[in-house]
Amino acid sequence: MAAQTLQLRPLGNTGLNLSSVGFGASPLGKVFGDVSEQDAFAAVREAFRHGVNFFDTSPYYGGTLSEKVLGKALKALGAPRDEYIVSTKCGRYKEGFDFSAERVTKSIDESLERLQLDYVDILQCHDIEFGSLDQIVNETLPALQKLKQAGKIRFIGITGLPLGIFTYVLDRVPPGTVDVILSYCHYSINDSSLEDLLPYLKSKGVGVISASPLAMGLLTEAGAPEWHPASSELKAACRAAVDHCKGKGKNISKLALQYSLANTDISSVLVGMKSVKEVEENIAAALELATTGTDEETLSEITDILKPVKNQSWPSGIQQS
């Protein structure tokens, strides 16, 4: 029997159709612990088999390791190039931030070599709040448009944590300059503030990718990592929500992913994956949502627990995006 596959959703005006669950490849750079190449290849293969066609990486993840491993894994698939969509980033590196035209132009050639590809579908300026937004508008994006004309990239994106960066840039560039935005930690049960921006993004024809539906670990049984910048109040509320789910024999991470997937104005929800088991759990959550729906009762209970901290953000200091 053929594997059940994921829903595909259009990405803004690009003509691309992304799988509702996207493969976040940062874990392949060992940023969340060790991963063998064998496990990485198997995770990519299993995801692709179930209809995941969108793979997102960055030279920053694992100091270029994520790109290298993803490149090898995609090559090992042996699938036609037009059957998968690859997104990488520029401007953020192990050495620091550099959004200059010269650096981003060199960056794509390095990324293509590591990914073993002739082009990437989307190149995104990575975490632009750490650079000068005016430089992004006046220097970085024009450089990316030249790369588009040269055929090295098909579409252009910007990423970051504060939502205000997106309107700042989009209000200052000609329509069609930016094809897609990647926002993280702003469309999950504890923070859905991205929702307010969706009509604006739609009016600009910009596609929307949302990452980190688990709020960088807050909505997991393992809990947030030590470095997590959320307030102690937000951490405590999320822990209470996790414990409530556990007490009912429910998995908060599954509910959190389904909550993010339920909004079809978001083209793809990126989830970091590094094993076949993680891929299977994420696919199962998405297919369950599509066939039987989510557990509304438990979702409503944890929404109530998180109400006092709803949309409470944190400074974009330490981050793994």
mmCIF file of C-alpha atoms in Angstrom:
data_model
loop_
_atom_site.group_PDB
_atom_site.id
_atom_site.type_symbol
_atom_site.label_atom_id
_atom_site.label_comp_id
_atom_site.label_asym_id
_atom_site.label_seq_id
_atom_site.Cartn_x
_atom_site.Cartn_y
_atom_site.Cartn_z
ATOM 1 C CA MET A 1 0.000 0.000 0.000
ATOM 2 C CA ALA A 2 1.358 3.445 -0.901
ATOM 3 C CA ALA A 3 2.184 5.696 2.045
ATOM 4 C CA GLN A 4 -0.415 8.361 2.843
ATOM 5 C CA THR A 5 1.011 11.705 1.819
ATOM 6 C CA LEU A 6 0.788 15.228 3.114
ATOM 7 C CA GLN A 7 -1.299 18.120 1.882
ATOM 8 C CA LEU A 8 0.472 20.531 -0.490
ATOM 9 C CA ARG A 9 -0.128 24.282 -0.085
ATOM 10 C CA PRO A 10 0.700 27.167 -2.439
ATOM 11 C CA LEU A 11 3.509 29.510 -1.343
ATOM 12 C CA GLY A 12 2.419 33.097 -2.033
ATOM 13 C CA ASN A 13 2.815 34.016 -5.691
ATOM 14 C CA THR A 14 5.776 31.698 -6.319
ATOM 15 C CA GLY A 15 3.884 28.877 -8.009
ATOM 16 C CA LEU A 16 5.584 26.471 -5.591
ATOM 17 C CA ASN A 17 3.451 24.019 -3.627
ATOM 18 C CA LEU A 18 4.999 23.100 -0.281
ATOM 19 C CA SER A 19 4.202 20.119 1.904
ATOM 20 C CA SER A 20 2.260 21.265 4.982
ATOM 21 C CA VAL A 21 5.069 19.830 7.125
ATOM 22 C CA GLY A 22 8.529 21.029 6.131
ATOM 23 C CA PHE A 23 11.783 19.301 7.028
ATOM 24 C CA GLY A 24 13.875 21.574 9.253
ATOM 25 C CA ALA A 25 17.433 20.386 8.687
ATOM 26 C CA SER A 26 19.181 22.261 11.526
ATOM 27 C CA PRO A 27 19.378 19.029 13.611
ATOM 28 C CA LEU A 28 21.404 17.457 10.778
ATOM 29 C CA GLY A 29 24.105 19.978 11.754
ATOM 30 C CA LYS A 30 24.193 18.313 15.207
ATOM 31 C CA VAL A 31 22.909 21.479 16.889
ATOM 32 C CA PHE A 32 20.620 19.336 19.082
ATOM 33 C CA GLY A 33 22.981 16.426 19.751
ATOM 34 C CA ASP A 34 24.777 13.832 17.663
ATOM 35 C CA VAL A 35 23.245 12.447 14.462
ATOM 36 C CA SER A 36 24.830 9.745 12.356
ATOM 37 C CA GLU A 37 24.867 10.215 8.591
ATOM 38 C CA GLN A 38 22.937 6.964 8.287
ATOM 39 C CA ASP A 39 20.132 8.310 10.518
ATOM 40 C CA ALA A 40 20.103 11.648 8.688
ATOM 41 C CA PHE A 41 19.796 9.949 5.266
ATOM 42 C CA ALA A 42 17.044 7.642 6.575
ATOM 43 C CA ALA A 43 15.080 10.598 8.028
ATOM 44 C CA VAL A 44 15.239 12.525 4.729
ATOM 45 C CA ARG A 45 14.250 9.413 2.756
ATOM 46 C CA GLU A 46 11.300 8.626 5.054
ATOM 47 C CA ALA A 47 10.082 12.235 4.975
ATOM 48 C CA PHE A 48 10.248 12.346 1.173
ATOM 49 C CA ARG A 49 8.428 8.996 0.927
ATOM 50 C CA HIS A 50 5.523 10.497 2.892
ATOM 51 C CA GLY A 51 5.272 13.580 0.702
ATOM 52 C CA VAL A 52 7.546 16.054 2.502
ATOM 53 C CA ASN A 53 8.949 18.034 -0.438
ATOM 54 C CA PHE A 54 10.352 21.058 1.416
ATOM 55 C CA PHE A 55 13.789 21.002 3.065
ATOM 56 C CA ASP A 56 15.192 24.031 4.886
ATOM 57 C CA THR A 57 18.770 24.603 5.991
ATOM 58 C CA SER A 58 21.388 27.341 6.511
ATOM 59 C CA PRO A 59 25.182 27.653 6.449
ATOM 60 C CA TYR A 60 24.857 28.736 10.101
ATOM 61 C CA TYR A 61 23.486 25.374 11.285
ATOM 62 C CA GLY A 62 26.358 23.355 12.668
ATOM 63 C CA GLY A 63 28.840 25.655 10.941
ATOM 64 C CA THR A 64 27.908 24.408 7.409
ATOM 65 C CA LEU A 65 27.444 20.755 8.490
ATOM 66 C CA SER A 66 23.650 20.816 8.020
ATOM 67 C CA GLU A 67 23.995 21.888 4.377
ATOM 68 C CA LYS A 68 26.607 19.223 3.665
ATOM 69 C CA VAL A 69 24.596 16.390 5.238
ATOM 70 C CA LEU A 70 21.325 17.515 3.620
ATOM 71 C CA GLY A 71 23.085 17.730 0.242
ATOM 72 C CA LYS A 72 24.369 14.163 0.538
ATOM 73 C CA ALA A 73 20.980 12.899 1.770
ATOM 74 C CA LEU A 74 19.095 14.496 -1.138
ATOM 75 C CA LYS A 75 21.613 13.129 -3.609
ATOM 76 C CA ALA A 76 21.171 9.660 -2.104
ATOM 77 C CA LEU A 77 17.406 9.914 -2.771
ATOM 78 C CA GLY A 78 18.094 9.873 -6.490
ATOM 79 C CA ALA A 79 14.812 11.777 -7.040
ATOM 80 C CA PRO A 80 14.337 14.243 -9.936
ATOM 81 C CA ARG A 81 15.369 17.756 -8.859
ATOM 82 C CA ASP A 82 11.916 19.219 -9.507
ATOM 83 C CA GLU A 83 10.358 16.873 -6.941
ATOM 84 C CA TYR A 84 11.860 18.628 -3.915
ATOM 85 C CA ILE A 85 12.145 22.243 -2.816
ATOM 86 C CA VAL A 86 15.304 23.398 -1.051
ATOM 87 C CA SER A 87 15.666 26.575 0.959
ATOM 88 C CA THR A 88 18.901 27.840 2.456
ATOM 89 C CA LYS A 89 19.969 31.144 3.953
ATOM 90 C CA CYS A 90 22.646 33.807 3.824
ATOM 91 C CA GLY A 91 23.946 36.550 6.110
ATOM 92 C CA ARG A 92 24.361 34.495 9.295
ATOM 93 C CA TYR A 93 27.445 32.344 9.743
ATOM 94 C CA LYS A 94 29.394 30.668 12.513
ATOM 95 C CA GLU A 95 31.720 33.688 12.345
ATOM 96 C CA GLY A 96 28.853 36.172 12.764
ATOM 97 C CA PHE A 97 26.541 38.284 10.597
ATOM 98 C CA ASP A 98 27.418 39.735 7.200
ATOM 99 C CA PHE A 99 24.638 40.932 4.903
ATOM 100 C CA SER A 100 26.956 42.722 2.444
ATOM 101 C CA ALA A 101 26.313 42.155 -1.255
ATOM 102 C CA GLU A 102 29.785 40.677 -1.614
ATOM 103 C CA ARG A 103 29.328 38.123 1.176
ATOM 104 C CA VAL A 104 25.837 36.935 0.209
ATOM 105 C CA THR A 105 26.905 36.572 -3.436
ATOM 106 C CA LYS A 106 29.841 34.382 -2.398
ATOM 107 C CA SER A 107 27.641 32.594 0.142
ATOM 108 C CA ILE A 108 25.270 31.091 -2.422
ATOM 109 C CA ASP A 109 28.137 29.529 -4.392
ATOM 110 C CA GLU A 110 29.449 27.948 -1.189
ATOM 111 C CA SER A 111 25.973 26.689 -0.284
ATOM 112 C CA LEU A 112 25.347 25.227 -3.748
ATOM 113 C CA GLU A 113 28.644 23.358 -3.543
ATOM 114 C CA ARG A 114 27.800 21.911 -0.116
ATOM 115 C CA LEU A 115 24.244 21.033 -1.177
ATOM 116 C CA GLN A 116 25.525 19.578 -4.493
ATOM 117 C CA LEU A 117 22.855 21.552 -6.360
ATOM 118 C CA ASP A 118 22.813 23.874 -9.384
ATOM 119 C CA TYR A 119 20.254 26.182 -7.757
ATOM 120 C CA VAL A 120 18.176 26.535 -4.594
ATOM 121 C CA ASP A 121 14.473 27.230 -4.751
ATOM 122 C CA ILE A 122 14.551 29.841 -1.970
ATOM 123 C CA LEU A 123 17.430 31.876 -0.545
ATOM 124 C CA GLN A 124 16.567 33.717 2.654
ATOM 125 C CA CYS A 125 18.367 36.486 4.533
ATOM 126 C CA HIS A 126 18.881 34.843 7.924
ATOM 127 C CA ASP A 127 17.699 36.662 11.082
ATOM 128 C CA ILE A 128 17.756 40.153 9.626
ATOM 129 C CA GLU A 129 17.061 41.883 12.969
ATOM 130 C CA PHE A 130 20.748 41.385 13.770
ATOM 131 C CA GLY A 131 21.818 43.416 10.754
ATOM 132 C CA SER A 132 20.816 46.822 9.460
ATOM 133 C CA LEU A 133 17.332 46.604 7.939
ATOM 134 C CA ASP A 134 18.208 49.488 5.611
ATOM 135 C CA GLN A 135 21.206 47.503 4.352
ATOM 136 C CA ILE A 136 18.864 44.549 3.718
ATOM 137 C CA VAL A 137 16.572 46.837 1.684
ATOM 138 C CA ASN A 138 19.258 48.769 -0.219
ATOM 139 C CA GLU A 139 22.088 46.273 -0.630
ATOM 140 C CA THR A 140 21.274 42.659 0.277
ATOM 141 C CA LEU A 141 17.969 42.228 -1.569
ATOM 142 C CA PRO A 142 19.264 43.855 -4.803
ATOM 143 C CA ALA A 143 22.231 41.423 -4.652
ATOM 144 C CA LEU A 144 19.810 38.516 -4.243
ATOM 145 C CA GLN A 145 17.818 39.724 -7.252
ATOM 146 C CA LYS A 146 20.982 39.454 -9.343
ATOM 147 C CA LEU A 147 21.383 35.868 -8.144
ATOM 148 C CA LYS A 148 17.797 35.242 -9.207
ATOM 149 C CA GLN A 149 18.537 36.603 -12.682
ATOM 150 C CA ALA A 150 21.645 34.392 -12.818
ATOM 151 C CA GLY A 151 19.484 31.329 -12.100
ATOM 152 C CA LYS A 152 21.248 30.391 -8.856
ATOM 153 C CA ILE A 153 18.105 30.978 -6.803
ATOM 154 C CA ARG A 154 14.444 30.978 -7.788
ATOM 155 C CA PHE A 155 12.895 32.970 -4.946
ATOM 156 C CA ILE A 156 13.934 35.369 -2.195
ATOM 157 C CA GLY A 157 13.001 35.333 1.484
ATOM 158 C CA ILE A 158 13.689 37.020 4.815
ATOM 159 C CA THR A 159 13.646 35.456 8.285
ATOM 160 C CA GLY A 160 13.706 36.621 11.888
ATOM 161 C CA LEU A 161 11.975 36.705 15.246
ATOM 162 C CA PRO A 162 10.378 40.196 15.710
ATOM 163 C CA LEU A 163 7.371 40.484 13.398
ATOM 164 C CA GLY A 164 7.975 44.205 12.816
ATOM 165 C CA ILE A 165 11.033 43.458 10.653
ATOM 166 C CA PHE A 166 8.818 41.994 7.928
ATOM 167 C CA THR A 167 6.588 45.032 7.510
ATOM 168 C CA TYR A 168 9.621 47.343 7.730
ATOM 169 C CA VAL A 169 11.289 45.654 4.774
ATOM 170 C CA LEU A 170 8.173 44.887 2.710
ATOM 171 C CA ASP A 171 6.973 48.489 2.971
ATOM 172 C CA ARG A 172 10.267 49.692 1.495
ATOM 173 C CA VAL A 173 10.829 47.389 -1.489
ATOM 174 C CA PRO A 174 8.968 47.090 -4.805
ATOM 175 C CA PRO A 175 6.211 44.435 -4.879
ATOM 176 C CA GLY A 176 7.602 41.026 -5.791
ATOM 177 C CA THR A 177 11.083 41.738 -4.373
ATOM 178 C CA VAL A 178 10.502 39.426 -1.404
ATOM 179 C CA ASP A 179 8.650 36.210 -2.232
ATOM 180 C CA VAL A 180 8.466 34.590 1.183
ATOM 181 C CA ILE A 181 8.974 35.208 4.903
ATOM 182 C CA LEU A 182 9.965 32.658 7.504
ATOM 183 C CA SER A 183 8.711 33.465 10.991
ATOM 184 C CA TYR A 184 9.404 31.331 14.032
ATOM 185 C CA CYS A 185 7.820 30.936 17.467
ATOM 186 C CA HIS A 186 4.896 33.204 16.537
ATOM 187 C CA TYR A 187 2.385 30.575 15.514
ATOM 188 C CA SER A 188 2.079 28.107 18.350
ATOM 189 C CA ILE A 189 -0.434 27.511 21.132
ATOM 190 C CA ASN A 190 1.293 30.014 23.423
ATOM 191 C CA ASP A 191 1.891 32.698 20.770
ATOM 192 C CA SER A 192 -0.201 33.139 17.631
ATOM 193 C CA SER A 193 0.708 36.783 16.969
ATOM 194 C CA LEU A 194 1.739 35.929 13.379
ATOM 195 C CA GLU A 195 -1.990 35.617 12.647
ATOM 196 C CA ASP A 196 -2.414 39.407 12.761
ATOM 197 C CA LEU A 197 0.172 39.791 10.004
ATOM 198 C CA LEU A 198 -1.278 37.198 7.608
ATOM 199 C CA PRO A 199 -3.747 39.521 5.793
ATOM 200 C CA TYR A 200 -0.935 42.052 5.192
ATOM 201 C CA LEU A 201 1.406 39.353 3.851
ATOM 202 C CA LYS A 202 -1.370 37.998 1.632
ATOM 203 C CA SER A 203 -1.993 41.473 0.226
ATOM 204 C CA LYS A 204 1.703 41.653 -0.697
ATOM 205 C CA GLY A 205 1.597 38.212 -2.361
ATOM 206 C CA VAL A 206 4.215 36.960 0.096
ATOM 207 C CA GLY A 207 4.265 33.282 1.084
ATOM 208 C CA VAL A 208 4.458 32.372 4.774
ATOM 209 C CA ILE A 209 6.523 29.646 6.392
ATOM 210 C CA SER A 210 6.246 29.176 10.140
ATOM 211 C CA ALA A 211 8.923 27.420 12.165
ATOM 212 C CA SER A 212 9.190 26.067 15.683
ATOM 213 C CA PRO A 213 5.564 25.125 16.449
ATOM 214 C CA LEU A 214 6.937 23.725 19.736
ATOM 215 C CA ALA A 215 8.237 27.174 20.758
ATOM 216 C CA MET A 216 11.891 26.039 20.749
ATOM 217 C CA GLY A 217 11.163 23.244 23.203
ATOM 218 C CA LEU A 218 8.656 24.938 25.537
ATOM 219 C CA LEU A 219 5.836 22.705 24.290
ATOM 220 C CA THR A 220 7.664 19.388 24.717
ATOM 221 C CA GLU A 221 7.872 16.843 27.517
ATOM 222 C CA ALA A 222 11.647 17.332 27.616
ATOM 223 C CA GLY A 223 11.074 21.041 28.252
ATOM 224 C CA ALA A 224 12.963 24.101 27.073
ATOM 225 C CA PRO A 225 16.764 24.008 26.858
ATOM 226 C CA GLU A 226 18.859 25.920 29.417
ATOM 227 C CA TRP A 227 19.524 28.797 27.015
ATOM 228 C CA HIS A 228 15.840 29.426 26.231
ATOM 229 C CA PRO A 229 15.182 33.194 26.506
ATOM 230 C CA ALA A 230 11.508 32.948 27.612
ATOM 231 C CA SER A 231 10.509 34.472 30.972
ATOM 232 C CA SER A 232 10.218 32.206 34.018
ATOM 233 C CA GLU A 233 6.445 32.903 33.982
ATOM 234 C CA LEU A 234 6.098 31.653 30.388
ATOM 235 C CA LYS A 235 8.280 28.606 31.082
ATOM 236 C CA ALA A 236 6.208 27.742 34.158
ATOM 237 C CA ALA A 237 2.898 28.058 32.254
ATOM 238 C CA CYS A 238 4.204 25.823 29.462
ATOM 239 C CA ARG A 239 5.404 23.263 32.001
ATOM 240 C CA ALA A 240 1.930 23.278 33.560
ATOM 241 C CA ALA A 241 0.381 22.691 30.111
ATOM 242 C CA VAL A 242 2.824 19.834 29.435
ATOM 243 C CA ASP A 243 1.999 18.230 32.798
ATOM 244 C CA HIS A 244 -1.733 18.587 32.170
ATOM 245 C CA CYS A 245 -1.418 16.745 28.845
ATOM 246 C CA LYS A 246 0.793 14.072 30.370
ATOM 247 C CA GLY A 247 -1.791 13.518 33.102
ATOM 248 C CA LYS A 248 -4.392 12.815 30.403
ATOM 249 C CA GLY A 249 -2.034 10.516 28.492
ATOM 250 C CA LYS A 250 -1.810 13.063 25.656
ATOM 251 C CA ASN A 251 1.249 14.340 23.800
ATOM 252 C CA ILE A 252 1.510 18.137 23.891
ATOM 253 C CA SER A 253 3.981 18.226 20.988
ATOM 254 C CA LYS A 254 1.500 16.517 18.702
ATOM 255 C CA LEU A 255 -1.275 18.937 19.712
ATOM 256 C CA ALA A 256 1.077 21.902 19.226
ATOM 257 C CA LEU A 257 2.037 20.779 15.730
ATOM 258 C CA GLN A 258 -1.611 20.209 14.801
ATOM 259 C CA TYR A 259 -2.527 23.667 16.104
ATOM 260 C CA SER A 260 0.067 25.229 13.783
ATOM 261 C CA LEU A 261 -0.890 23.048 10.811
ATOM 262 C CA ALA A 262 -4.588 23.893 11.122
ATOM 263 C CA ASN A 263 -4.081 27.387 9.654
ATOM 264 C CA THR A 264 -3.918 26.824 5.893
ATOM 265 C CA ASP A 265 -2.798 30.430 5.253
ATOM 266 C CA ILE A 266 0.589 29.190 6.455
ATOM 267 C CA SER A 267 2.155 27.307 3.556
ATOM 268 C CA SER A 268 4.418 25.046 5.556
ATOM 269 C CA VAL A 269 5.244 24.427 9.198
ATOM 270 C CA LEU A 270 8.934 23.677 9.601
ATOM 271 C CA VAL A 271 9.855 21.057 12.156
ATOM 272 C CA GLY A 272 13.410 20.031 12.974
ATOM 273 C CA MET A 273 13.884 16.299 12.357
ATOM 274 C CA LYS A 274 16.831 13.964 12.674
ATOM 275 C CA SER A 275 15.438 10.426 12.847
ATOM 276 C CA VAL A 276 12.875 8.182 11.174
ATOM 277 C CA LYS A 277 10.948 8.064 14.476
ATOM 278 C CA GLU A 278 10.602 11.874 14.584
ATOM 279 C CA VAL A 279 9.539 11.949 10.937
ATOM 280 C CA GLU A 280 6.917 9.260 11.548
ATOM 281 C CA GLU A 281 5.494 11.109 14.580
ATOM 282 C CA ASN A 282 5.211 14.414 12.701
ATOM 283 C CA ILE A 283 3.649 12.822 9.628
ATOM 284 C CA ALA A 284 1.194 10.888 11.805
ATOM 285 C CA ALA A 285 0.143 14.104 13.590
ATOM 286 C CA ALA A 286 -0.465 15.845 10.245
ATOM 287 C CA LEU A 287 -2.409 12.917 8.754
ATOM 288 C CA GLU A 288 -4.514 12.567 11.901
ATOM 289 C CA LEU A 289 -5.392 16.271 11.701
ATOM 290 C CA ALA A 290 -6.413 15.835 8.041
ATOM 291 C CA THR A 291 -8.552 12.735 8.641
ATOM 292 C CA THR A 292 -9.995 12.839 12.159
ATOM 293 C CA GLY A 293 -9.141 16.326 13.374
ATOM 294 C CA THR A 294 -7.395 17.319 16.591
ATOM 295 C CA ASP A 295 -8.318 16.693 20.236
ATOM 296 C CA GLU A 296 -10.316 19.907 20.731
ATOM 297 C CA GLU A 297 -11.054 19.234 24.395
ATOM 298 C CA THR A 298 -7.408 18.944 25.477
ATOM 299 C CA LEU A 299 -6.383 21.776 23.153
ATOM 300 C CA SER A 300 -8.977 24.030 24.772
ATOM 301 C CA GLU A 301 -7.744 23.060 28.267
ATOM 302 C CA ILE A 302 -4.116 23.885 27.499
ATOM 303 C CA THR A 303 -5.146 27.087 25.719
ATOM 304 C CA ASP A 304 -6.777 28.136 29.007
ATOM 305 C CA ILE A 305 -3.624 27.275 30.992
ATOM 306 C CA LEU A 306 -1.528 29.373 28.610
ATOM 307 C CA LYS A 307 -3.983 32.296 28.398
ATOM 308 C CA PRO A 308 -2.171 34.477 31.004
ATOM 309 C CA VAL A 309 1.060 34.302 28.971
ATOM 310 C CA LYS A 310 -0.490 34.327 25.480
ATOM 311 C CA ASN A 311 1.672 36.129 22.886
ATOM 312 C CA GLN A 312 4.357 36.874 25.467
ATOM 313 C CA SER A 313 7.483 37.116 23.329
ATOM 314 C CA TRP A 314 11.131 37.196 24.315
ATOM 315 C CA PRO A 315 14.158 39.147 23.111
ATOM 316 C CA SER A 316 15.799 37.748 20.001
ATOM 317 C CA GLY A 317 19.139 37.299 21.692
ATOM 318 C CA ILE A 318 20.089 33.670 22.028
ATOM 319 C CA GLN A 319 18.475 31.637 19.335
ATOM 320 C CA GLN A 320 18.749 28.554 17.228
ATOM 321 C CA SER A 321 16.656 29.637 14.294
#
